[in-house]
Amino acid sequence: MQAPSDDDLVKEYEENRRKFENEESEKSKFEKQSKLITSSLKHNLLQIRKGLATPSSLYDYQIDAVLKTADFFARSKPVPSEAPDMALIVAPPGSGKSGMVTLLPYVLSSKKVLILTPSQIISDQLAADFGRGEGTQPFFVKSGMFKRAECKKLLEPLFLARSTRDVVDYMEEGNLVIVNAQKFAGKAASSVSRVTIRPTEFSEKPAVSEVLNDPKFLEQLGKDIAEILGKHEGQERREKSPQAMILVGDTYQAKDVANGLGECATYIIADKNRDKNLKDFTKGVKKIAVVCGMCREGYDNSNVTLVVFLRKCQSSVLFEQFCGRCIRMHRGLIGKNPDKTVATVLSYKHFEQSKMWAAREKRAEEDPVEEEENEDGE
């Protein structure tokens, strides 16, 4: 058999090279399932607007925000010489922002996705929503959109980066990377935190009763809240209206506790009074808000200086999220003479939250904001 000539070898190489360069890279699952997820969301939204039952627990405004974002980018024509368009989603408290983050890569038909989070705890939460972690349910399952067995075809393999170096390596290997954005800021992030985040203390008290609607317990709770908020007023005289948020287990408890605390309290749950009650609390008409499913995360009210756990919270994500409702300094009291309030996390021994606080403190020590590789990679 005659050996191929030099020209034949060159032609063969050039042909294979062209095939390689023109070959379409394998699509991500975000791209593959984009039409399915988009049509599913549109179907859900249509059902909601018709007042019909939906196959999922998604909110209408949650779906609407995601679909409008996709429409915005579909209409935008990128110009190579200009920066790409960006979109900002402003969502109401408790609307499910993590769900939106999970859905967006699909409706945008993304190839590669890098998600920056404000903390490691949120990174872990989003990782669970994208299907990482034992004992957790992906968002698609939690929301009722798909069954667990169907998720293999939907979920993109996830890399959870712990350093900036990981991000570069993981983005080359896969299509989905989540990282705490503070890793990019180094020591600068901790300096920012010190002037925008309140110091926080934990207080655990014995309860006169383990029944939340017991008048004796409600009387004790009211006195404890008044005492702590009074202390906060003394710490920062410029802040005249500190408020409290209480986390309970269900809507019945939310109503019972709020009603038991009297005119100073309201409850915020998914009912017809939600918007009014939330507005009353945000404007300071009510001093105390009792919640169970809404406003546990993402609600930003710097007048909240006290959070109370009246449930056995076992999720580190939920515990961290609700603690976060009281740590934001008052916007008008930052800079050279910042807010002096020391926020308080209150619970009662029956609810066993001291171990959750200890675990939170340990995480803060083990994953300090300023921990970052030096230039030599050591």
mmCIF file of C-alpha atoms in Angstrom:
data_model
loop_
_atom_site.group_PDB
_atom_site.id
_atom_site.type_symbol
_atom_site.label_atom_id
_atom_site.label_comp_id
_atom_site.label_asym_id
_atom_site.label_seq_id
_atom_site.Cartn_x
_atom_site.Cartn_y
_atom_site.Cartn_z
ATOM 1 C CA MET A 1 0.000 0.000 0.000
ATOM 2 C CA GLN A 2 1.423 3.336 -1.065
ATOM 3 C CA ALA A 3 2.208 5.773 1.709
ATOM 4 C CA PRO A 4 0.309 9.090 1.564
ATOM 5 C CA SER A 5 2.213 11.952 0.013
ATOM 6 C CA ASP A 6 3.193 15.075 1.916
ATOM 7 C CA ASP A 7 0.461 17.006 0.108
ATOM 8 C CA ASP A 8 -2.135 14.412 1.117
ATOM 9 C CA LEU A 9 -1.060 14.652 4.765
ATOM 10 C CA VAL A 10 -1.265 18.442 4.650
ATOM 11 C CA LYS A 11 -4.746 18.312 3.081
ATOM 12 C CA GLU A 12 -5.914 15.766 5.653
ATOM 13 C CA TYR A 13 -4.602 17.896 8.505
ATOM 14 C CA GLU A 14 -6.173 21.090 7.131
ATOM 15 C CA GLU A 15 -9.531 19.351 6.628
ATOM 16 C CA ASN A 16 -9.547 17.942 10.150
ATOM 17 C CA ARG A 17 -8.479 21.307 11.520
ATOM 18 C CA ARG A 18 -11.385 23.028 9.775
ATOM 19 C CA LYS A 19 -13.785 20.432 11.186
ATOM 20 C CA PHE A 20 -12.361 21.029 14.647
ATOM 21 C CA GLU A 21 -12.657 24.815 14.403
ATOM 22 C CA ASN A 22 -16.167 24.716 12.955
ATOM 23 C CA GLU A 23 -17.469 21.973 15.189
ATOM 24 C CA GLU A 24 -20.186 23.211 17.516
ATOM 25 C CA SER A 25 -19.244 22.650 21.127
ATOM 26 C CA GLU A 26 -21.574 20.478 23.162
ATOM 27 C CA LYS A 27 -24.508 22.474 24.432
ATOM 28 C CA SER A 28 -25.001 23.079 28.127
ATOM 29 C CA LYS A 29 -28.159 21.792 29.780
ATOM 30 C CA PHE A 30 -29.221 25.412 30.128
ATOM 31 C CA GLU A 31 -29.225 25.628 26.323
ATOM 32 C CA LYS A 32 -30.720 22.177 25.774
ATOM 33 C CA GLN A 33 -33.656 22.708 28.139
ATOM 34 C CA SER A 34 -34.215 26.427 27.505
ATOM 35 C CA LYS A 35 -37.388 25.962 25.440
ATOM 36 C CA LEU A 36 -38.838 23.467 27.914
ATOM 37 C CA ILE A 37 -38.306 25.700 30.963
ATOM 38 C CA THR A 38 -39.504 28.826 29.144
ATOM 39 C CA SER A 39 -42.697 27.169 27.912
ATOM 40 C CA SER A 40 -43.303 25.702 31.370
ATOM 41 C CA LEU A 41 -43.052 29.163 32.950
ATOM 42 C CA LYS A 42 -45.380 30.678 30.356
ATOM 43 C CA HIS A 43 -47.900 27.903 30.988
ATOM 44 C CA ASN A 44 -47.739 28.496 34.753
ATOM 45 C CA LEU A 45 -48.195 32.241 34.323
ATOM 46 C CA LEU A 46 -51.195 31.745 32.051
ATOM 47 C CA GLN A 47 -52.833 29.415 34.581
ATOM 48 C CA ILE A 48 -52.240 31.874 37.433
ATOM 49 C CA ARG A 49 -53.739 34.775 35.501
ATOM 50 C CA LYS A 50 -56.803 32.682 34.647
ATOM 51 C CA GLY A 51 -57.242 31.852 38.315
ATOM 52 C CA LEU A 52 -56.627 28.153 37.663
ATOM 53 C CA ALA A 53 -54.550 25.624 39.565
ATOM 54 C CA THR A 54 -50.885 25.510 38.562
ATOM 55 C CA PRO A 55 -48.470 22.575 38.508
ATOM 56 C CA SER A 56 -45.954 24.581 40.555
ATOM 57 C CA SER A 57 -45.786 26.913 43.560
ATOM 58 C CA LEU A 58 -44.124 29.746 41.630
ATOM 59 C CA TYR A 59 -45.339 33.327 42.140
ATOM 60 C CA ASP A 60 -46.702 35.221 39.130
ATOM 61 C CA TYR A 61 -44.285 38.130 39.663
ATOM 62 C CA GLN A 62 -41.420 35.652 40.045
ATOM 63 C CA ILE A 63 -42.185 34.139 36.634
ATOM 64 C CA ASP A 64 -42.883 37.541 35.098
ATOM 65 C CA ALA A 65 -39.505 38.934 36.181
ATOM 66 C CA VAL A 66 -37.634 35.972 34.693
ATOM 67 C CA LEU A 67 -39.513 36.042 31.369
ATOM 68 C CA LYS A 68 -39.185 39.815 30.997
ATOM 69 C CA THR A 69 -35.446 39.519 31.571
ATOM 70 C CA ALA A 70 -35.228 36.963 28.760
ATOM 71 C CA ASP A 71 -37.290 39.222 26.469
ATOM 72 C CA PHE A 72 -35.019 42.171 27.246
ATOM 73 C CA PHE A 73 -31.876 40.313 26.203
ATOM 74 C CA ALA A 74 -33.601 38.812 23.170
ATOM 75 C CA ARG A 75 -34.374 42.334 21.921
ATOM 76 C CA SER A 76 -30.875 43.630 22.673
ATOM 77 C CA LYS A 77 -28.371 43.424 19.837
ATOM 78 C CA PRO A 78 -24.833 43.292 21.232
ATOM 79 C CA VAL A 79 -22.305 45.638 19.651
ATOM 80 C CA PRO A 80 -18.757 44.221 19.818
ATOM 81 C CA SER A 81 -17.223 47.613 20.597
ATOM 82 C CA GLU A 82 -19.612 48.298 23.478
ATOM 83 C CA ALA A 83 -20.172 46.735 26.875
ATOM 84 C CA PRO A 84 -22.944 44.108 26.893
ATOM 85 C CA ASP A 85 -26.365 45.068 28.187
ATOM 86 C CA MET A 86 -27.138 44.395 31.827
ATOM 87 C CA ALA A 87 -30.424 43.872 33.630
ATOM 88 C CA LEU A 88 -31.458 44.606 37.206
ATOM 89 C CA ILE A 89 -34.339 42.667 38.747
ATOM 90 C CA VAL A 90 -36.070 44.440 41.640
ATOM 91 C CA ALA A 91 -38.193 41.875 43.478
ATOM 92 C CA PRO A 92 -40.607 42.269 46.417
ATOM 93 C CA PRO A 93 -39.569 40.807 49.795
ATOM 94 C CA GLY A 94 -40.052 37.066 50.028
ATOM 95 C CA SER A 95 -40.645 36.685 46.292
ATOM 96 C CA GLY A 96 -38.077 33.922 45.881
ATOM 97 C CA LYS A 97 -34.958 35.489 44.412
ATOM 98 C CA SER A 98 -32.987 32.243 44.633
ATOM 99 C CA GLY A 99 -35.643 30.624 42.445
ATOM 100 C CA MET A 100 -35.226 33.380 39.880
ATOM 101 C CA VAL A 101 -31.470 32.828 39.900
ATOM 102 C CA THR A 102 -32.048 29.127 39.262
ATOM 103 C CA LEU A 103 -34.412 29.779 36.349
ATOM 104 C CA LEU A 104 -32.538 32.579 34.577
ATOM 105 C CA PRO A 105 -29.716 30.499 33.008
ATOM 106 C CA TYR A 106 -32.371 28.356 31.306
ATOM 107 C CA VAL A 107 -34.588 31.107 29.910
ATOM 108 C CA LEU A 108 -31.458 32.975 28.774
ATOM 109 C CA SER A 109 -30.130 29.796 27.116
ATOM 110 C CA SER A 110 -26.766 30.339 28.784
ATOM 111 C CA LYS A 111 -23.612 28.459 27.878
ATOM 112 C CA LYS A 112 -21.569 29.199 30.993
ATOM 113 C CA VAL A 113 -22.826 30.728 34.241
ATOM 114 C CA LEU A 114 -20.884 32.356 37.082
ATOM 115 C CA ILE A 115 -22.962 33.284 40.140
ATOM 116 C CA LEU A 116 -21.542 35.694 42.737
ATOM 117 C CA THR A 117 -23.167 35.579 46.176
ATOM 118 C CA PRO A 118 -22.890 37.887 49.218
ATOM 119 C CA SER A 119 -21.884 35.078 51.602
ATOM 120 C CA GLN A 120 -20.866 31.445 51.766
ATOM 121 C CA ILE A 121 -24.187 30.504 53.313
ATOM 122 C CA ILE A 122 -26.034 31.863 50.253
ATOM 123 C CA SER A 123 -23.582 30.021 47.998
ATOM 124 C CA ASP A 124 -24.523 26.789 49.755
ATOM 125 C CA GLN A 125 -28.233 27.581 49.474
ATOM 126 C CA LEU A 126 -28.028 28.206 45.723
ATOM 127 C CA ALA A 127 -25.904 25.101 45.278
ATOM 128 C CA ALA A 128 -28.728 23.104 46.883
ATOM 129 C CA ASP A 129 -31.244 24.743 44.535
ATOM 130 C CA PHE A 130 -29.112 23.628 41.594
ATOM 131 C CA GLY A 131 -29.100 20.060 42.932
ATOM 132 C CA ARG A 132 -25.921 19.822 44.957
ATOM 133 C CA GLY A 133 -25.916 18.342 48.444
ATOM 134 C CA GLU A 134 -27.427 15.263 50.036
ATOM 135 C CA GLY A 135 -30.703 15.585 51.874
ATOM 136 C CA THR A 136 -31.699 18.677 49.904
ATOM 137 C CA GLN A 137 -34.179 19.124 47.077
ATOM 138 C CA PRO A 138 -33.358 21.010 43.870
ATOM 139 C CA PHE A 139 -35.493 24.076 43.194
ATOM 140 C CA PHE A 140 -37.260 22.320 40.314
ATOM 141 C CA VAL A 141 -38.486 19.658 42.756
ATOM 142 C CA LYS A 142 -39.316 22.048 45.628
ATOM 143 C CA SER A 143 -41.348 24.269 43.326
ATOM 144 C CA GLY A 144 -43.272 21.334 41.846
ATOM 145 C CA MET A 145 -42.087 22.000 38.293
ATOM 146 C CA PHE A 146 -40.474 18.573 37.847
ATOM 147 C CA LYS A 147 -40.020 15.262 39.619
ATOM 148 C CA ARG A 148 -36.677 14.308 41.127
ATOM 149 C CA ALA A 149 -36.171 11.535 38.559
ATOM 150 C CA GLU A 150 -36.441 14.114 35.769
ATOM 151 C CA CYS A 151 -33.723 16.349 37.181
ATOM 152 C CA LYS A 152 -30.875 14.340 35.646
ATOM 153 C CA LYS A 153 -31.794 15.777 32.269
ATOM 154 C CA LEU A 154 -32.160 19.296 33.668
ATOM 155 C CA LEU A 155 -29.368 19.992 36.118
ATOM 156 C CA GLU A 156 -25.947 21.150 35.000
ATOM 157 C CA PRO A 157 -22.986 19.814 37.040
ATOM 158 C CA LEU A 158 -22.045 22.449 39.607
ATOM 159 C CA PHE A 159 -18.702 23.674 40.907
ATOM 160 C CA LEU A 160 -18.728 25.501 44.253
ATOM 161 C CA ALA A 161 -15.600 27.673 44.279
ATOM 162 C CA ARG A 162 -13.851 28.434 47.559
ATOM 163 C CA SER A 163 -11.234 30.800 46.123
ATOM 164 C CA THR A 164 -10.664 33.075 43.149
ATOM 165 C CA ARG A 165 -8.231 30.578 41.656
ATOM 166 C CA ASP A 166 -10.936 27.904 41.730
ATOM 167 C CA VAL A 167 -13.201 30.101 39.597
ATOM 168 C CA VAL A 168 -10.797 30.177 36.652
ATOM 169 C CA ASP A 169 -10.148 26.433 36.785
ATOM 170 C CA TYR A 170 -13.786 25.492 37.234
ATOM 171 C CA MET A 171 -15.050 27.747 34.442
ATOM 172 C CA GLU A 172 -12.758 25.868 32.065
ATOM 173 C CA GLU A 173 -14.046 22.500 33.282
ATOM 174 C CA GLY A 174 -17.771 23.160 33.590
ATOM 175 C CA ASN A 175 -20.664 25.468 32.821
ATOM 176 C CA LEU A 176 -21.887 26.456 36.303
ATOM 177 C CA VAL A 177 -19.765 27.973 39.076
ATOM 178 C CA ILE A 178 -20.945 29.602 42.314
ATOM 179 C CA VAL A 179 -18.597 31.667 44.492
ATOM 180 C CA ASN A 180 -18.842 34.052 47.439
ATOM 181 C CA ALA A 181 -18.162 37.500 45.930
ATOM 182 C CA GLN A 182 -16.292 38.576 49.057
ATOM 183 C CA LYS A 183 -13.451 36.332 47.925
ATOM 184 C CA PHE A 184 -12.719 38.856 45.185
ATOM 185 C CA ALA A 185 -12.541 41.775 47.616
ATOM 186 C CA GLY A 186 -9.970 40.421 50.056
ATOM 187 C CA LYS A 187 -9.390 42.651 53.064
ATOM 188 C CA ALA A 188 -11.348 45.476 51.467
ATOM 189 C CA ALA A 189 -14.544 43.503 51.994
ATOM 190 C CA SER A 190 -14.032 43.239 55.743
ATOM 191 C CA SER A 191 -13.383 46.977 55.994
ATOM 192 C CA VAL A 192 -16.708 47.604 54.219
ATOM 193 C CA SER A 193 -18.509 45.122 56.480
ATOM 194 C CA ARG A 194 -17.250 46.866 59.587
ATOM 195 C CA VAL A 195 -18.992 50.104 58.678
ATOM 196 C CA THR A 196 -22.241 48.700 57.271
ATOM 197 C CA ILE A 197 -22.989 45.652 59.442
ATOM 198 C CA ARG A 198 -24.021 45.859 63.082
ATOM 199 C CA PRO A 199 -22.286 43.715 65.703
ATOM 200 C CA THR A 200 -24.741 41.091 66.934
ATOM 201 C CA GLU A 201 -25.248 39.251 70.225
ATOM 202 C CA PHE A 202 -27.274 36.155 71.118
ATOM 203 C CA SER A 203 -29.669 35.911 74.051
ATOM 204 C CA GLU A 204 -31.453 32.755 75.206
ATOM 205 C CA LYS A 205 -34.043 32.835 77.977
ATOM 206 C CA PRO A 206 -36.109 30.218 79.828
ATOM 207 C CA ALA A 207 -39.783 30.330 78.820
ATOM 208 C CA VAL A 208 -42.737 30.246 81.207
ATOM 209 C CA SER A 209 -44.546 28.043 78.653
ATOM 210 C CA GLU A 210 -43.724 26.076 75.497
ATOM 211 C CA VAL A 211 -47.111 26.901 73.939
ATOM 212 C CA LEU A 212 -46.874 29.980 71.721
ATOM 213 C CA ASN A 213 -50.471 31.138 72.223
ATOM 214 C CA ASP A 214 -50.278 30.766 76.015
ATOM 215 C CA PRO A 215 -51.100 34.230 77.450
ATOM 216 C CA LYS A 216 -48.322 33.849 80.042
ATOM 217 C CA PHE A 217 -45.709 33.228 77.356
ATOM 218 C CA LEU A 218 -47.008 36.056 75.173
ATOM 219 C CA GLU A 219 -46.822 38.414 78.150
ATOM 220 C CA GLN A 220 -43.225 37.325 78.790
ATOM 221 C CA LEU A 221 -42.356 37.675 75.094
ATOM 222 C CA GLY A 222 -43.784 41.190 74.948
ATOM 223 C CA LYS A 223 -41.776 42.257 78.004
ATOM 224 C CA ASP A 224 -38.553 40.707 76.662
ATOM 225 C CA ILE A 225 -38.946 42.460 73.301
ATOM 226 C CA ALA A 226 -39.718 45.807 74.945
ATOM 227 C CA GLU A 227 -36.670 45.459 77.210
ATOM 228 C CA ILE A 228 -34.284 44.678 74.330
ATOM 229 C CA LEU A 229 -35.636 47.393 72.029
ATOM 230 C CA GLY A 230 -35.390 49.849 74.927
ATOM 231 C CA LYS A 231 -31.743 48.865 75.353
ATOM 232 C CA HIS A 232 -31.172 49.473 71.640
ATOM 233 C CA GLU A 233 -32.694 52.962 71.948
ATOM 234 C CA GLY A 234 -30.243 53.653 74.765
ATOM 235 C CA GLN A 235 -27.288 52.469 72.683
ATOM 236 C CA GLU A 236 -28.140 54.785 69.785
ATOM 237 C CA ARG A 237 -30.101 57.922 70.721
ATOM 238 C CA ARG A 238 -30.289 59.053 67.082
ATOM 239 C CA GLU A 239 -32.342 55.958 66.241
ATOM 240 C CA LYS A 240 -35.789 56.377 67.803
ATOM 241 C CA SER A 241 -37.686 53.479 66.269
ATOM 242 C CA PRO A 242 -35.969 50.078 66.578
ATOM 243 C CA GLN A 243 -38.187 47.180 65.493
ATOM 244 C CA ALA A 244 -38.356 43.403 65.932
ATOM 245 C CA MET A 245 -39.121 40.440 63.678
ATOM 246 C CA ILE A 246 -40.300 37.068 65.000
ATOM 247 C CA LEU A 247 -39.949 33.766 63.133
ATOM 248 C CA VAL A 248 -42.555 31.056 63.824
ATOM 249 C CA GLY A 249 -43.395 27.720 62.224
ATOM 250 C CA ASP A 250 -46.685 28.322 60.404
ATOM 251 C CA THR A 251 -49.342 30.894 59.529
ATOM 252 C CA TYR A 252 -51.578 29.951 62.478
ATOM 253 C CA GLN A 253 -48.747 30.645 64.918
ATOM 254 C CA ALA A 254 -47.972 33.907 63.106
ATOM 255 C CA LYS A 255 -51.527 35.146 63.651
ATOM 256 C CA ASP A 256 -51.707 33.893 67.259
ATOM 257 C CA VAL A 257 -48.434 35.526 68.297
ATOM 258 C CA ALA A 258 -49.144 38.824 66.531
ATOM 259 C CA ASN A 259 -52.653 39.041 67.977
ATOM 260 C CA GLY A 260 -51.354 38.078 71.419
ATOM 261 C CA LEU A 261 -48.770 40.868 71.388
ATOM 262 C CA GLY A 262 -51.443 43.481 70.731
ATOM 263 C CA GLU A 263 -51.625 46.640 68.633
ATOM 264 C CA CYS A 264 -47.847 47.013 68.324
ATOM 265 C CA ALA A 265 -47.573 43.806 66.253
ATOM 266 C CA THR A 266 -48.634 42.528 62.851
ATOM 267 C CA TYR A 267 -48.146 39.318 60.873
ATOM 268 C CA ILE A 268 -46.854 39.027 57.310
ATOM 269 C CA ILE A 269 -48.036 35.912 55.504
ATOM 270 C CA ALA A 270 -49.283 35.076 52.003
ATOM 271 C CA ASP A 271 -52.839 36.373 52.393
ATOM 272 C CA LYS A 272 -54.903 39.363 51.236
ATOM 273 C CA ASN A 273 -53.486 41.543 54.042
ATOM 274 C CA ARG A 274 -49.847 40.858 53.165
ATOM 275 C CA ASP A 275 -49.067 44.118 51.352
ATOM 276 C CA LYS A 276 -50.837 46.325 53.913
ATOM 277 C CA ASN A 277 -49.220 44.585 56.887
ATOM 278 C CA LEU A 278 -45.777 44.744 55.286
ATOM 279 C CA LYS A 279 -46.247 48.444 54.523
ATOM 280 C CA ASP A 280 -47.359 49.150 58.118
ATOM 281 C CA PHE A 281 -44.259 47.454 59.489
ATOM 282 C CA THR A 282 -41.836 49.038 57.017
ATOM 283 C CA LYS A 283 -43.224 52.509 57.743
ATOM 284 C CA GLY A 284 -42.990 51.951 61.503
ATOM 285 C CA VAL A 285 -46.738 51.904 62.144
ATOM 286 C CA LYS A 286 -46.187 48.483 63.731
ATOM 287 C CA LYS A 287 -43.161 47.767 65.925
ATOM 288 C CA ILE A 288 -43.177 43.972 65.591
ATOM 289 C CA ALA A 289 -43.672 41.693 62.579
ATOM 290 C CA VAL A 290 -44.327 37.960 62.926
ATOM 291 C CA VAL A 291 -43.391 35.871 59.870
ATOM 292 C CA CYS A 292 -43.142 32.224 58.865
ATOM 293 C CA GLY A 293 -42.552 31.901 55.121
ATOM 294 C CA MET A 294 -42.219 35.492 53.910
ATOM 295 C CA CYS A 295 -39.533 38.106 54.654
ATOM 296 C CA ARG A 296 -37.212 35.479 56.127
ATOM 297 C CA GLU A 297 -34.602 36.552 53.576
ATOM 298 C CA GLY A 298 -34.004 39.599 51.435
ATOM 299 C CA TYR A 299 -36.173 42.007 53.475
ATOM 300 C CA ASP A 300 -34.056 45.115 54.074
ATOM 301 C CA ASN A 301 -35.183 47.350 56.945
ATOM 302 C CA SER A 302 -32.363 48.916 58.955
ATOM 303 C CA ASN A 303 -34.774 49.755 61.806
ATOM 304 C CA VAL A 304 -34.940 46.034 62.628
ATOM 305 C CA THR A 305 -32.467 45.528 65.475
ATOM 306 C CA LEU A 306 -33.961 42.382 67.041
ATOM 307 C CA VAL A 307 -34.933 39.003 65.603
ATOM 308 C CA VAL A 308 -36.653 36.304 67.650
ATOM 309 C CA PHE A 309 -36.665 32.572 66.883
ATOM 310 C CA LEU A 310 -39.842 30.848 68.135
ATOM 311 C CA ARG A 311 -39.239 27.584 66.295
ATOM 312 C CA LYS A 312 -36.635 24.822 66.262
ATOM 313 C CA CYS A 313 -34.728 26.003 63.238
ATOM 314 C CA GLN A 314 -32.332 23.275 62.055
ATOM 315 C CA SER A 315 -31.304 24.789 58.714
ATOM 316 C CA SER A 316 -28.093 26.827 58.853
ATOM 317 C CA VAL A 317 -29.246 28.659 55.715
ATOM 318 C CA LEU A 318 -32.559 29.729 57.267
ATOM 319 C CA PHE A 319 -30.899 30.627 60.577
ATOM 320 C CA GLU A 320 -28.309 32.803 58.840
ATOM 321 C CA GLN A 321 -30.909 34.428 56.613
ATOM 322 C CA PHE A 322 -33.171 35.425 59.481
ATOM 323 C CA CYS A 323 -30.285 36.659 61.636
ATOM 324 C CA GLY A 324 -29.451 38.866 58.668
ATOM 325 C CA ARG A 325 -32.704 40.812 59.065
ATOM 326 C CA CYS A 326 -31.269 42.742 62.046
ATOM 327 C CA ILE A 327 -27.622 43.363 61.149
ATOM 328 C CA ARG A 328 -27.876 46.195 58.593
ATOM 329 C CA MET A 329 -26.811 49.565 60.015
ATOM 330 C CA HIS A 330 -29.153 52.511 59.639
ATOM 331 C CA ARG A 331 -28.336 54.195 56.316
ATOM 332 C CA GLY A 332 -28.194 57.628 57.918
ATOM 333 C CA LEU A 333 -25.834 56.461 60.660
ATOM 334 C CA ILE A 334 -22.721 55.218 58.868
ATOM 335 C CA GLY A 335 -19.304 56.695 58.208
ATOM 336 C CA LYS A 336 -17.151 58.347 60.864
ATOM 337 C CA ASN A 337 -19.837 58.183 63.554
ATOM 338 C CA PRO A 338 -21.734 54.962 62.772
ATOM 339 C CA ASP A 339 -24.786 53.333 64.310
ATOM 340 C CA LYS A 340 -23.839 52.124 67.817
ATOM 341 C CA THR A 341 -26.680 49.617 68.151
ATOM 342 C CA VAL A 342 -25.668 46.037 68.972
ATOM 343 C CA ALA A 343 -28.305 43.871 67.284
ATOM 344 C CA THR A 344 -29.845 40.995 69.242
ATOM 345 C CA VAL A 345 -30.858 37.474 68.256
ATOM 346 C CA LEU A 346 -33.306 36.209 70.895
ATOM 347 C CA SER A 347 -34.712 32.748 71.510
ATOM 348 C CA TYR A 348 -35.884 30.518 74.353
ATOM 349 C CA LYS A 349 -34.253 27.334 75.628
ATOM 350 C CA HIS A 350 -37.093 25.114 74.417
ATOM 351 C CA PHE A 351 -36.243 25.976 70.799
ATOM 352 C CA GLU A 352 -32.571 24.909 71.139
ATOM 353 C CA GLN A 353 -31.157 27.717 69.001
ATOM 354 C CA SER A 354 -27.967 28.285 71.011
ATOM 355 C CA LYS A 355 -26.301 25.467 69.051
ATOM 356 C CA MET A 356 -27.294 27.154 65.793
ATOM 357 C CA TRP A 357 -25.723 30.398 67.014
ATOM 358 C CA ALA A 358 -22.540 28.569 68.069
ATOM 359 C CA ALA A 359 -22.299 26.950 64.620
ATOM 360 C CA ARG A 360 -22.804 30.361 62.990
ATOM 361 C CA GLU A 361 -19.985 31.869 65.048
ATOM 362 C CA LYS A 362 -17.712 28.937 64.194
ATOM 363 C CA ARG A 363 -18.361 29.381 60.462
ATOM 364 C CA ALA A 364 -17.495 33.057 60.731
ATOM 365 C CA GLU A 365 -14.163 32.176 62.355
ATOM 366 C CA GLU A 366 -13.311 29.432 59.856
ATOM 367 C CA ASP A 367 -14.222 31.418 56.719
ATOM 368 C CA PRO A 368 -13.125 35.018 57.379
ATOM 369 C CA VAL A 369 -13.835 37.494 54.614
ATOM 370 C CA GLU A 370 -10.241 38.586 54.234
ATOM 371 C CA GLU A 371 -8.885 35.057 53.687
ATOM 372 C CA GLU A 372 -7.422 35.101 50.190
ATOM 373 C CA GLU A 373 -4.445 33.635 48.353
ATOM 374 C CA ASN A 374 -1.404 35.846 48.018
ATOM 375 C CA GLU A 375 0.188 36.596 44.678
ATOM 376 C CA ASP A 376 2.559 33.668 45.013
ATOM 377 C CA GLY A 377 -0.375 31.311 45.489
ATOM 378 C CA GLU A 378 0.687 30.279 48.974
#
